[in-house]
Short mmCIF file of C-alpha atoms in Angstrom, two decimals:
data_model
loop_
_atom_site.label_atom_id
_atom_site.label_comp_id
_atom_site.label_asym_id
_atom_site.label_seq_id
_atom_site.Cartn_x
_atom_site.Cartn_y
_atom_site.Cartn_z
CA UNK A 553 15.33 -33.84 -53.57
CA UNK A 554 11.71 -33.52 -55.04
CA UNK A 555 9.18 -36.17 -54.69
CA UNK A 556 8.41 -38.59 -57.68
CA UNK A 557 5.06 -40.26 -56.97
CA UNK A 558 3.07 -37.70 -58.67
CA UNK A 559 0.00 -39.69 -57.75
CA UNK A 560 -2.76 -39.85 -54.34
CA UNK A 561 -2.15 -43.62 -52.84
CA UNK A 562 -5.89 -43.68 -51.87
CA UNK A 563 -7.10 -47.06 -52.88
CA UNK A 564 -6.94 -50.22 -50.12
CA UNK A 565 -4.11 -52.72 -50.28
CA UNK A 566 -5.43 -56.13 -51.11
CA UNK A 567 -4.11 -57.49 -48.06
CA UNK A 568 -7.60 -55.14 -46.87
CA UNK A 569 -8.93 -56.10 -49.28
CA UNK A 570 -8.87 -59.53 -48.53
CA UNK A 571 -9.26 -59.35 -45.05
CA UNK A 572 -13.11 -57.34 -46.02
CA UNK A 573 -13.63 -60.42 -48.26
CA UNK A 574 -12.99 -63.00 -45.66
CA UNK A 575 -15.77 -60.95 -43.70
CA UNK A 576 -17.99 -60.32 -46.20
CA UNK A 577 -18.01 -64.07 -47.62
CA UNK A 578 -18.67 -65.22 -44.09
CA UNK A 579 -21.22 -62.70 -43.12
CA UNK A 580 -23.39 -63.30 -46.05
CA UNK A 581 -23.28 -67.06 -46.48
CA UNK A 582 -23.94 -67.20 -42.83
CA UNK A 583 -27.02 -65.21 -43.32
CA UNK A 584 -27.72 -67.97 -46.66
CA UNK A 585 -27.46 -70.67 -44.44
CA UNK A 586 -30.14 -69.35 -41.80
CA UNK A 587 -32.41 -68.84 -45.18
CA UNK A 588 -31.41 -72.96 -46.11
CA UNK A 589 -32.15 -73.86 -42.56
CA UNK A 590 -35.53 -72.12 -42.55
CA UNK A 591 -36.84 -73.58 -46.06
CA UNK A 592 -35.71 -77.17 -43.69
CA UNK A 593 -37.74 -76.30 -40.99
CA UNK A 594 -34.52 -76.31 -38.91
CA UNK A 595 -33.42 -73.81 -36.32
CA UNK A 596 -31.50 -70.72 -37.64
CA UNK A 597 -30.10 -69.70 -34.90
CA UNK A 598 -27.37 -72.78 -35.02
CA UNK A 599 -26.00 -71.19 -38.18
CA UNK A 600 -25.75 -67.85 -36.78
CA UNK A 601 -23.10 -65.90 -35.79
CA UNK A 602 -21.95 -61.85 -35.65
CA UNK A 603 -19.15 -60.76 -37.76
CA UNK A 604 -16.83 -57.93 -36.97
CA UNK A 605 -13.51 -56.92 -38.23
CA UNK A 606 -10.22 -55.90 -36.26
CA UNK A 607 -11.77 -55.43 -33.35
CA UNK A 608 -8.96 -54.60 -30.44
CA UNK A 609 -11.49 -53.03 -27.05
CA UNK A 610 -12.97 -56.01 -24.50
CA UNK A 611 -16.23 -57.07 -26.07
CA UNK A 612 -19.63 -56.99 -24.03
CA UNK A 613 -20.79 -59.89 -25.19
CA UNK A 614 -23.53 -61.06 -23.11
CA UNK A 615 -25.74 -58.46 -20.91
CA UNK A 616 -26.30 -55.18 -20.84
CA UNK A 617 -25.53 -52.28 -18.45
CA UNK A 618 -28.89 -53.72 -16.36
CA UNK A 619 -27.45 -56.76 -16.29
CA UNK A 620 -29.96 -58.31 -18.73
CA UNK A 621 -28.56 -61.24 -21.21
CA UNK A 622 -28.94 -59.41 -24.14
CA UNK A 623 -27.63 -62.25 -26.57
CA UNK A 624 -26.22 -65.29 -26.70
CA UNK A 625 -25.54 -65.38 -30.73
CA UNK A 626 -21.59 -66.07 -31.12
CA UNK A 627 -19.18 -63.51 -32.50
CA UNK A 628 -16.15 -63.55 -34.69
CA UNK A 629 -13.66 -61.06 -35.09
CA UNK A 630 -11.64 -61.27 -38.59
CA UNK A 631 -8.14 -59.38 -38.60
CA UNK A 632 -4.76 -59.51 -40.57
CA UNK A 633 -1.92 -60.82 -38.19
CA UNK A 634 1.23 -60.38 -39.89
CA UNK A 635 2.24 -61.20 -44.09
CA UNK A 636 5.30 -62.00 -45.49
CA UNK A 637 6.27 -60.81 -48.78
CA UNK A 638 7.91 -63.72 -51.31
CA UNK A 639 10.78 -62.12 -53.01
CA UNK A 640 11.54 -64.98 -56.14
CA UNK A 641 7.51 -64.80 -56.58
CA UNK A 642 7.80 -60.96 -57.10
CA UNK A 643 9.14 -58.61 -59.62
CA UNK A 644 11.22 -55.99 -58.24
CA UNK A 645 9.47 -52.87 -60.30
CA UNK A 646 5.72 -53.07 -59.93
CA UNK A 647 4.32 -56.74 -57.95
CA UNK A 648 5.15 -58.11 -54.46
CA UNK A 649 3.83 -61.20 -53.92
CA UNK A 650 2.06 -61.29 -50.01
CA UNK A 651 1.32 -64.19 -48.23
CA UNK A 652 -0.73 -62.92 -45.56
CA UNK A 653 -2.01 -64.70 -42.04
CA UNK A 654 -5.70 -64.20 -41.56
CA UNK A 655 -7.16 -64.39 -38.68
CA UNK A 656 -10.46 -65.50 -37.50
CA UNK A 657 -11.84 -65.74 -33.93
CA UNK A 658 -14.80 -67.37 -33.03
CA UNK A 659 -16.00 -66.43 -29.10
CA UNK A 660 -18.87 -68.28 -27.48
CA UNK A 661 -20.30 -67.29 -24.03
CA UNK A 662 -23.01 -69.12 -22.29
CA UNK A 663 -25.04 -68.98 -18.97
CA UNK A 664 -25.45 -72.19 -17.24
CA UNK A 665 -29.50 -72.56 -18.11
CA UNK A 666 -32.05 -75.07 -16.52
CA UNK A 667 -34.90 -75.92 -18.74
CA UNK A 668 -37.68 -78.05 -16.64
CA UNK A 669 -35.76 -78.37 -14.04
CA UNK A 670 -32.41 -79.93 -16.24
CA UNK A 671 -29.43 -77.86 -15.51
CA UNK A 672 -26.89 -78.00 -18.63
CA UNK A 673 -23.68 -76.52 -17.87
CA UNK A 674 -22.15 -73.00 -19.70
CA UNK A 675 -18.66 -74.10 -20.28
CA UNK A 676 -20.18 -76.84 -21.98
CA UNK A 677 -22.55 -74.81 -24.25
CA UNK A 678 -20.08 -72.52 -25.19
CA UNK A 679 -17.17 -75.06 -25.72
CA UNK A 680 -19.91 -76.56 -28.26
CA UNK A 681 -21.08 -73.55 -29.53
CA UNK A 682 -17.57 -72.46 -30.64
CA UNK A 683 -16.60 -75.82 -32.23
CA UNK A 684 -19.95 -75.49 -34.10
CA UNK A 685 -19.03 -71.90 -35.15
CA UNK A 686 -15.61 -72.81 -36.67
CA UNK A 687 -17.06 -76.01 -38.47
CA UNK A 688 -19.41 -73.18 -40.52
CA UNK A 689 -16.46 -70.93 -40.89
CA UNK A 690 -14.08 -73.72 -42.46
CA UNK A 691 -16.83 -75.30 -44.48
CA UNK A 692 -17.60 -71.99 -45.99
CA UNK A 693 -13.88 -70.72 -46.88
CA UNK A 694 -12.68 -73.68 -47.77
CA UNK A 695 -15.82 -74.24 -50.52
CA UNK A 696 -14.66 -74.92 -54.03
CA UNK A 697 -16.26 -71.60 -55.03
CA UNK A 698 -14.06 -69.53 -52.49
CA UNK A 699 -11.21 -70.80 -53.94
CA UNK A 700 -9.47 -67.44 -54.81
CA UNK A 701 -11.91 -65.75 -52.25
CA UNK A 702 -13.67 -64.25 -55.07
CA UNK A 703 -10.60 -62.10 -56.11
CA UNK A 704 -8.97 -64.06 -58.94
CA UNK A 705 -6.19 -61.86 -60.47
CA UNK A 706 -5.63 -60.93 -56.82
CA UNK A 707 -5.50 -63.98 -54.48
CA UNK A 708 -3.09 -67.20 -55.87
CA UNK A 709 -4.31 -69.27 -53.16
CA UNK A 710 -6.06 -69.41 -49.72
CA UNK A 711 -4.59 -71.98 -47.42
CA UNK A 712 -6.53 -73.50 -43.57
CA UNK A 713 -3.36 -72.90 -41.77
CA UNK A 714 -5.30 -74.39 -38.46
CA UNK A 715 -7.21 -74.30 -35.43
CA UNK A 716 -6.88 -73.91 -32.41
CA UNK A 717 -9.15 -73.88 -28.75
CA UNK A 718 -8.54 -71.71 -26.73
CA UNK A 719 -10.17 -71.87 -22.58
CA UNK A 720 -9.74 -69.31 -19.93
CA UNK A 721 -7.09 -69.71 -17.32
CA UNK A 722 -7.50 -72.30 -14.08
CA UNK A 723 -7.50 -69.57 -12.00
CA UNK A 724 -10.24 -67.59 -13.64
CA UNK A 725 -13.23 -68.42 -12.77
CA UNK A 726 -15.54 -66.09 -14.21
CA UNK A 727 -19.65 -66.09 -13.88
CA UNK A 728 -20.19 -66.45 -18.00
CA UNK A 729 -18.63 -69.07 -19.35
CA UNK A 730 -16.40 -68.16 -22.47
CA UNK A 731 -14.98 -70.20 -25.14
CA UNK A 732 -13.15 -69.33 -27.80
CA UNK A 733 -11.45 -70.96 -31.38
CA UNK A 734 -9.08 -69.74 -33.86
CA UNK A 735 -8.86 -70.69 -37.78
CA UNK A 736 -5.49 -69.58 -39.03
CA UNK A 737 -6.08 -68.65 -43.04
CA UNK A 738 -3.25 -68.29 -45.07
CA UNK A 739 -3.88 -66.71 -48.26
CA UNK A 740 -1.01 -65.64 -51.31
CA UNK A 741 -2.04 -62.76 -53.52
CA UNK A 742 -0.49 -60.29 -55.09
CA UNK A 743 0.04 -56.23 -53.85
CA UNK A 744 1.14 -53.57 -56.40
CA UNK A 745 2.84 -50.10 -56.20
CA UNK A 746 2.80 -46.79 -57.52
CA UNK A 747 3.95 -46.67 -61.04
CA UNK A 748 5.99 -43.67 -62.98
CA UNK A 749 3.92 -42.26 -65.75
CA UNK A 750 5.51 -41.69 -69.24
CA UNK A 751 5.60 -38.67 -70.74
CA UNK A 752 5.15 -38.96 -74.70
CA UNK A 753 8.93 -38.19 -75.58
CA UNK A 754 8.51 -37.59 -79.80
CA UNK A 755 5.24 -38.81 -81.61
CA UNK A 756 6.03 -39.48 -85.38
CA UNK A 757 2.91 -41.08 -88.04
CA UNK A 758 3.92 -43.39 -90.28
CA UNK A 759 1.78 -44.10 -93.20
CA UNK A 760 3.05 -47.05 -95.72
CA UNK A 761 2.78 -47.47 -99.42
CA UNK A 762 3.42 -48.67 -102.09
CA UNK A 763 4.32 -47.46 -105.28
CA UNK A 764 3.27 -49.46 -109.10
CA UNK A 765 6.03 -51.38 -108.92
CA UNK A 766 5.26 -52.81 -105.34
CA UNK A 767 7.91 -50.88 -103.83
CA UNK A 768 7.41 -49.95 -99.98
CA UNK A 769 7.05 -46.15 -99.53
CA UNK A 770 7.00 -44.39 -95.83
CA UNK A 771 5.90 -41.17 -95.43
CA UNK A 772 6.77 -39.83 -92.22
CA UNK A 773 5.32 -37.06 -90.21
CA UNK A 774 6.90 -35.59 -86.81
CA UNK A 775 4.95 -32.65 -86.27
CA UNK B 1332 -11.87 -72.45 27.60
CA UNK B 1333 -12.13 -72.46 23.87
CA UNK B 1334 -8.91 -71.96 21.87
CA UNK B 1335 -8.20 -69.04 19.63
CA UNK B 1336 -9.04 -71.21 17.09
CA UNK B 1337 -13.13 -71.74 17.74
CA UNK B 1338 -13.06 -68.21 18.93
CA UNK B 1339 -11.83 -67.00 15.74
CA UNK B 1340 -15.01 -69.65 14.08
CA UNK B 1341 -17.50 -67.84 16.58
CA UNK B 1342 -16.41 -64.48 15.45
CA UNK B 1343 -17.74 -65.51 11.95
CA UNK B 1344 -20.99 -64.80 13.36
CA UNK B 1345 -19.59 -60.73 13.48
CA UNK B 1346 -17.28 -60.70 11.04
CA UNK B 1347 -19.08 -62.67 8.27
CA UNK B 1348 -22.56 -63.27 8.81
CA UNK B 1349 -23.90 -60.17 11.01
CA UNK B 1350 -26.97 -58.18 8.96
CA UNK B 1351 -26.09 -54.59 10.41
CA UNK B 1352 -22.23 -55.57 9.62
CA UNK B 1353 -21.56 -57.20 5.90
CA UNK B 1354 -23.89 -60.63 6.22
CA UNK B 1355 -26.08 -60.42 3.17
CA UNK B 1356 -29.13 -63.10 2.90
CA UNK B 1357 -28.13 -65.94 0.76
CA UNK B 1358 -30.39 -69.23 -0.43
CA UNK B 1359 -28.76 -71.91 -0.96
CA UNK B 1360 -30.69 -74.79 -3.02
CA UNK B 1361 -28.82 -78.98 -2.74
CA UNK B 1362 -29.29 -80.79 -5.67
CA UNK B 1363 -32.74 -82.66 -3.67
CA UNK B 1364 -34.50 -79.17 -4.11
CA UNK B 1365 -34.25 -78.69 -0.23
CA UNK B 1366 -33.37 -74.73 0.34
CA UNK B 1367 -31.95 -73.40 3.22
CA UNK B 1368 -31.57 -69.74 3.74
CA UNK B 1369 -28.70 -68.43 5.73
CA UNK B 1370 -26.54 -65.48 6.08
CA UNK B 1371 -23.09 -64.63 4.51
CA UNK B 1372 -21.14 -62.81 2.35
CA UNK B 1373 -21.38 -62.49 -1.56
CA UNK B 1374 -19.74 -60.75 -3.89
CA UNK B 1375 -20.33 -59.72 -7.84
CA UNK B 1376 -18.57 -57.62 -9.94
CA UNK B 1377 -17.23 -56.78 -13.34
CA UNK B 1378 -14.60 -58.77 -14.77
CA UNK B 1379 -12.58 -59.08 -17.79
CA UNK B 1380 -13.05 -63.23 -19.13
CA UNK B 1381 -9.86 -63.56 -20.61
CA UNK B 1382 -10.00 -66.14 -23.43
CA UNK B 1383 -6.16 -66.13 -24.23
CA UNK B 1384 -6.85 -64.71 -27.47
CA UNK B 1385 -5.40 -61.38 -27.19
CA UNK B 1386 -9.08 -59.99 -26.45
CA UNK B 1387 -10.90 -59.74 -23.49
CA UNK B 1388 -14.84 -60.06 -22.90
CA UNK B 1389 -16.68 -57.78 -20.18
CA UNK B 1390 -18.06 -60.58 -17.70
CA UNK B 1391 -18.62 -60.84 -14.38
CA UNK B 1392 -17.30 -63.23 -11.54
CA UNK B 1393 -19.43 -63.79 -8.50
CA UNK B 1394 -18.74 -65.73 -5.02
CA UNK B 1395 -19.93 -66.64 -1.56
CA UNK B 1396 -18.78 -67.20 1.22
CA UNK B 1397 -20.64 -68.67 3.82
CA UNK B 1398 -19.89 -70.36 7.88
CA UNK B 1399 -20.12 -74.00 7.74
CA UNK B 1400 -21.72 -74.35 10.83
CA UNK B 1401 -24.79 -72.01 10.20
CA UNK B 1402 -24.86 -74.64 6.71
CA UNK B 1403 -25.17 -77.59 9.47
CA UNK B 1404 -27.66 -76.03 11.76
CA UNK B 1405 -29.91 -75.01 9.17
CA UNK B 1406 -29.85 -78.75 8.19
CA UNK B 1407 -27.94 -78.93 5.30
CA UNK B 1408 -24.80 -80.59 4.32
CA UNK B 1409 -21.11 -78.40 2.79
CA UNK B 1410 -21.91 -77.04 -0.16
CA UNK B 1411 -20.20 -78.44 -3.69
CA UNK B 1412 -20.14 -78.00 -6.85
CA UNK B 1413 -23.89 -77.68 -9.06
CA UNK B 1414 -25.43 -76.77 -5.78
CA UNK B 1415 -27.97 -73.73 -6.62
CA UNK B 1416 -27.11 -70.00 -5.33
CA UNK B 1417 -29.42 -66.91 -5.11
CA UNK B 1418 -28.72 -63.70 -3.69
CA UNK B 1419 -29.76 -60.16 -4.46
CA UNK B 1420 -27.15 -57.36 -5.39
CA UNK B 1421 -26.75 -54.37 -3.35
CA UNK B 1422 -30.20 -52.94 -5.75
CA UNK B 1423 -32.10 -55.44 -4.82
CA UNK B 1424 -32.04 -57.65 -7.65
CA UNK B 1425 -32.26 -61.26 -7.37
CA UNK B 1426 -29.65 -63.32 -8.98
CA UNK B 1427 -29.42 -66.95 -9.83
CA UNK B 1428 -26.24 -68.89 -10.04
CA UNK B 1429 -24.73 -72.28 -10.01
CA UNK B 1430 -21.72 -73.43 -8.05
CA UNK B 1431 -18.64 -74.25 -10.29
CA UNK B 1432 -16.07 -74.65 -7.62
CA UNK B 1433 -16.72 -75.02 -3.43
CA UNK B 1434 -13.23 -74.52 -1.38
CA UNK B 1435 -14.75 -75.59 2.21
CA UNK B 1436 -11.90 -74.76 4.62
CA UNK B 1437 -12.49 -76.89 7.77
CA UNK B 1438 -9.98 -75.12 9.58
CA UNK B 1439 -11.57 -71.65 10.00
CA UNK B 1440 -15.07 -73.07 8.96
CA UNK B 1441 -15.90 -70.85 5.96
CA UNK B 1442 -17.02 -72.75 2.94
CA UNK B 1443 -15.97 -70.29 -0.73
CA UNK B 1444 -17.56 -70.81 -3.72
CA UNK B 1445 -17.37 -69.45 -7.29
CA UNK B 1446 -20.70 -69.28 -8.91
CA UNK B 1447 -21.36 -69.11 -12.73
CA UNK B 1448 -25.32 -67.13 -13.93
CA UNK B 1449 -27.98 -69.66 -13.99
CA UNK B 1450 -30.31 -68.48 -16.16
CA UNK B 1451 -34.05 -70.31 -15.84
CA UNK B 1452 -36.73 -70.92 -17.91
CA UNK B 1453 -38.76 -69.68 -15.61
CA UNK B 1454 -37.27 -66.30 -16.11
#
């Protein structure tokens, strides 16, 4: 048997595609917000955050290899979970329709810090920090002008599945205090596949007249 | 004659608090301000936080452990939880932490705790 896709498959899915839009949407209305905050004379590192995608080693989050808090800015990781393709919203020759689970997670971690002589406790900054994180992430995705994510013709719809805190175990009891959250986006678009190409089979011109008493004349040509 | 009970407690002075053995110097700060500097042992080292996501962070956990008694004579009281902890690592570094969880056990008279980074703003 010889092959029949006659044709590189080099381009992205969309279901990468989308998942670099989710990241890319929050990463640079994020950095519009710190601009908004600024022109308020607010603080803008309370609309901050890092954004990475699929991410899958331990992150160092915190200090560096001295020890040294390096950061306490919040991170979030976007990756695609799992999708489920919709066979009665397909067609069978060219479309599948994907509804794919999105995942975003926010992580928080916070020292315990004393400021003139106030102690305010980690697990309570970054239990805060992460809910404050995921408010920015929902408003922003779930904004009228996201509605198709920026890919219409691609994405049908982009759904807040929901979210979900997540807290280390009882019997960890580690010396930075971590929080985490989870937004669940659901979004429906559309994949394609490789297509045959049609070879041109027999060309034939047609040129129509008429002749003086109206009559329709062809001349046809199939060289 | 003492029982093997308080002759195990006056072995802590050996086993947990002796400078030429393991004892490492260790302040410990009650939430008056009153600091009382004793001997123990203290530990700190690299942990994965596990924030039941699926991924882990690189973090650290740190503890002491300190006799109860030596707490006492140096005129303070058990330690609990938000007392202030400072100890250098084995470089010399000072460190600054916060108790999050004391586990005083009166039977062999060693007082645990897990400590959380305090960072100041004096830093």
């Amino acid at each position: 048997m010889t092959a029949k896709i006659n044709t590189l498959i080099d381009k992205q899915d969309n279901f990468e595609i989308v998942r670099d839009k989710v990241a890319l949407i929050l990463a640079e209305e994020k950095e519009n917000q710190k601009i908004l905050a600024l022109g308020e004379s607010k603080d803008p590192d309370l609309w901050d955050f890092n954004v990475y995608i699929e991410r899958a080693i331990p992150w160092q989050l915190l200090e560096d290899s001295e020890g040294n808090v390096i950061s306490e800015t919040p991170l979030v990781n976007v990756y695609y979970d799992t999708g489920n393709f919709i066979q009665n919203k397909s067609g069978v020759v060219e479309r599948q329709a994907h509804e794919a689970i999105i995942i975003i997670d926010a992580y928080s971690a916070k020292n315990n810090i004393e400021v003139d002589g106030v102690t305010t406790p980690g697990d309570l900054r970054a239990a805060l920090d992460s809910d404050r994180v995921i408010r920015l992430i929902r408003n922003i995705l779930m904004a009228g002008e996201y509605t198709y994510l920026d890919l219409r013709g691609i994405v049908w719809q982009r759904w807040l599945q929901d979210i979900r805190k997540f807290r280390p175990a009882i019997e960890d009891r580690p010396a930075m205090h971590v929080m985490a959250a989870r937004l669940t986006l659901r979004v429906l678009f559309n994949e394609f596949s490789p297509q045959a190409i049609g070879e041109d089979f027999e060309e034939i011109n047609v040129e129509l007249n008429t002749d003086t008493g109206g009559q329709v004349l062809i001349n046809i040509d199939t060289t | 004659m003492s029982n093997l009970r308080e002759i195990a407690e006056g072995d802590l002075s050996l086993t947990l608090e002796d400078p030429s053995g393991f004892g490492f110097p260790i302040v410990v700060t009650d939430p008056l301000g009153s600091t009382f500097t004793v001997y123990g042992q203290s530990g700190d080292i690299g942990f994965l936080i596990d924030p039941e996501t699926g991924l882990g962070l690189s973090g650290r956990t740190a503890h002491i452990s300190i006799r109860i008694k030596s707490l006492l004579d140096a005129g303070s009281s058990i330690i609990t939880k938000g007392w202030k902890i400072s100890f250098p690592d084995i470089n010399g570094n000072e460190w600054n932490f916060l108790v999050d969880e004391a586990r005083p056990d009166r039977t062999l008279g060693i007082v645990t705790c897990m400590v959380s980074l305090l960072v100041s703003d004096d830093c």
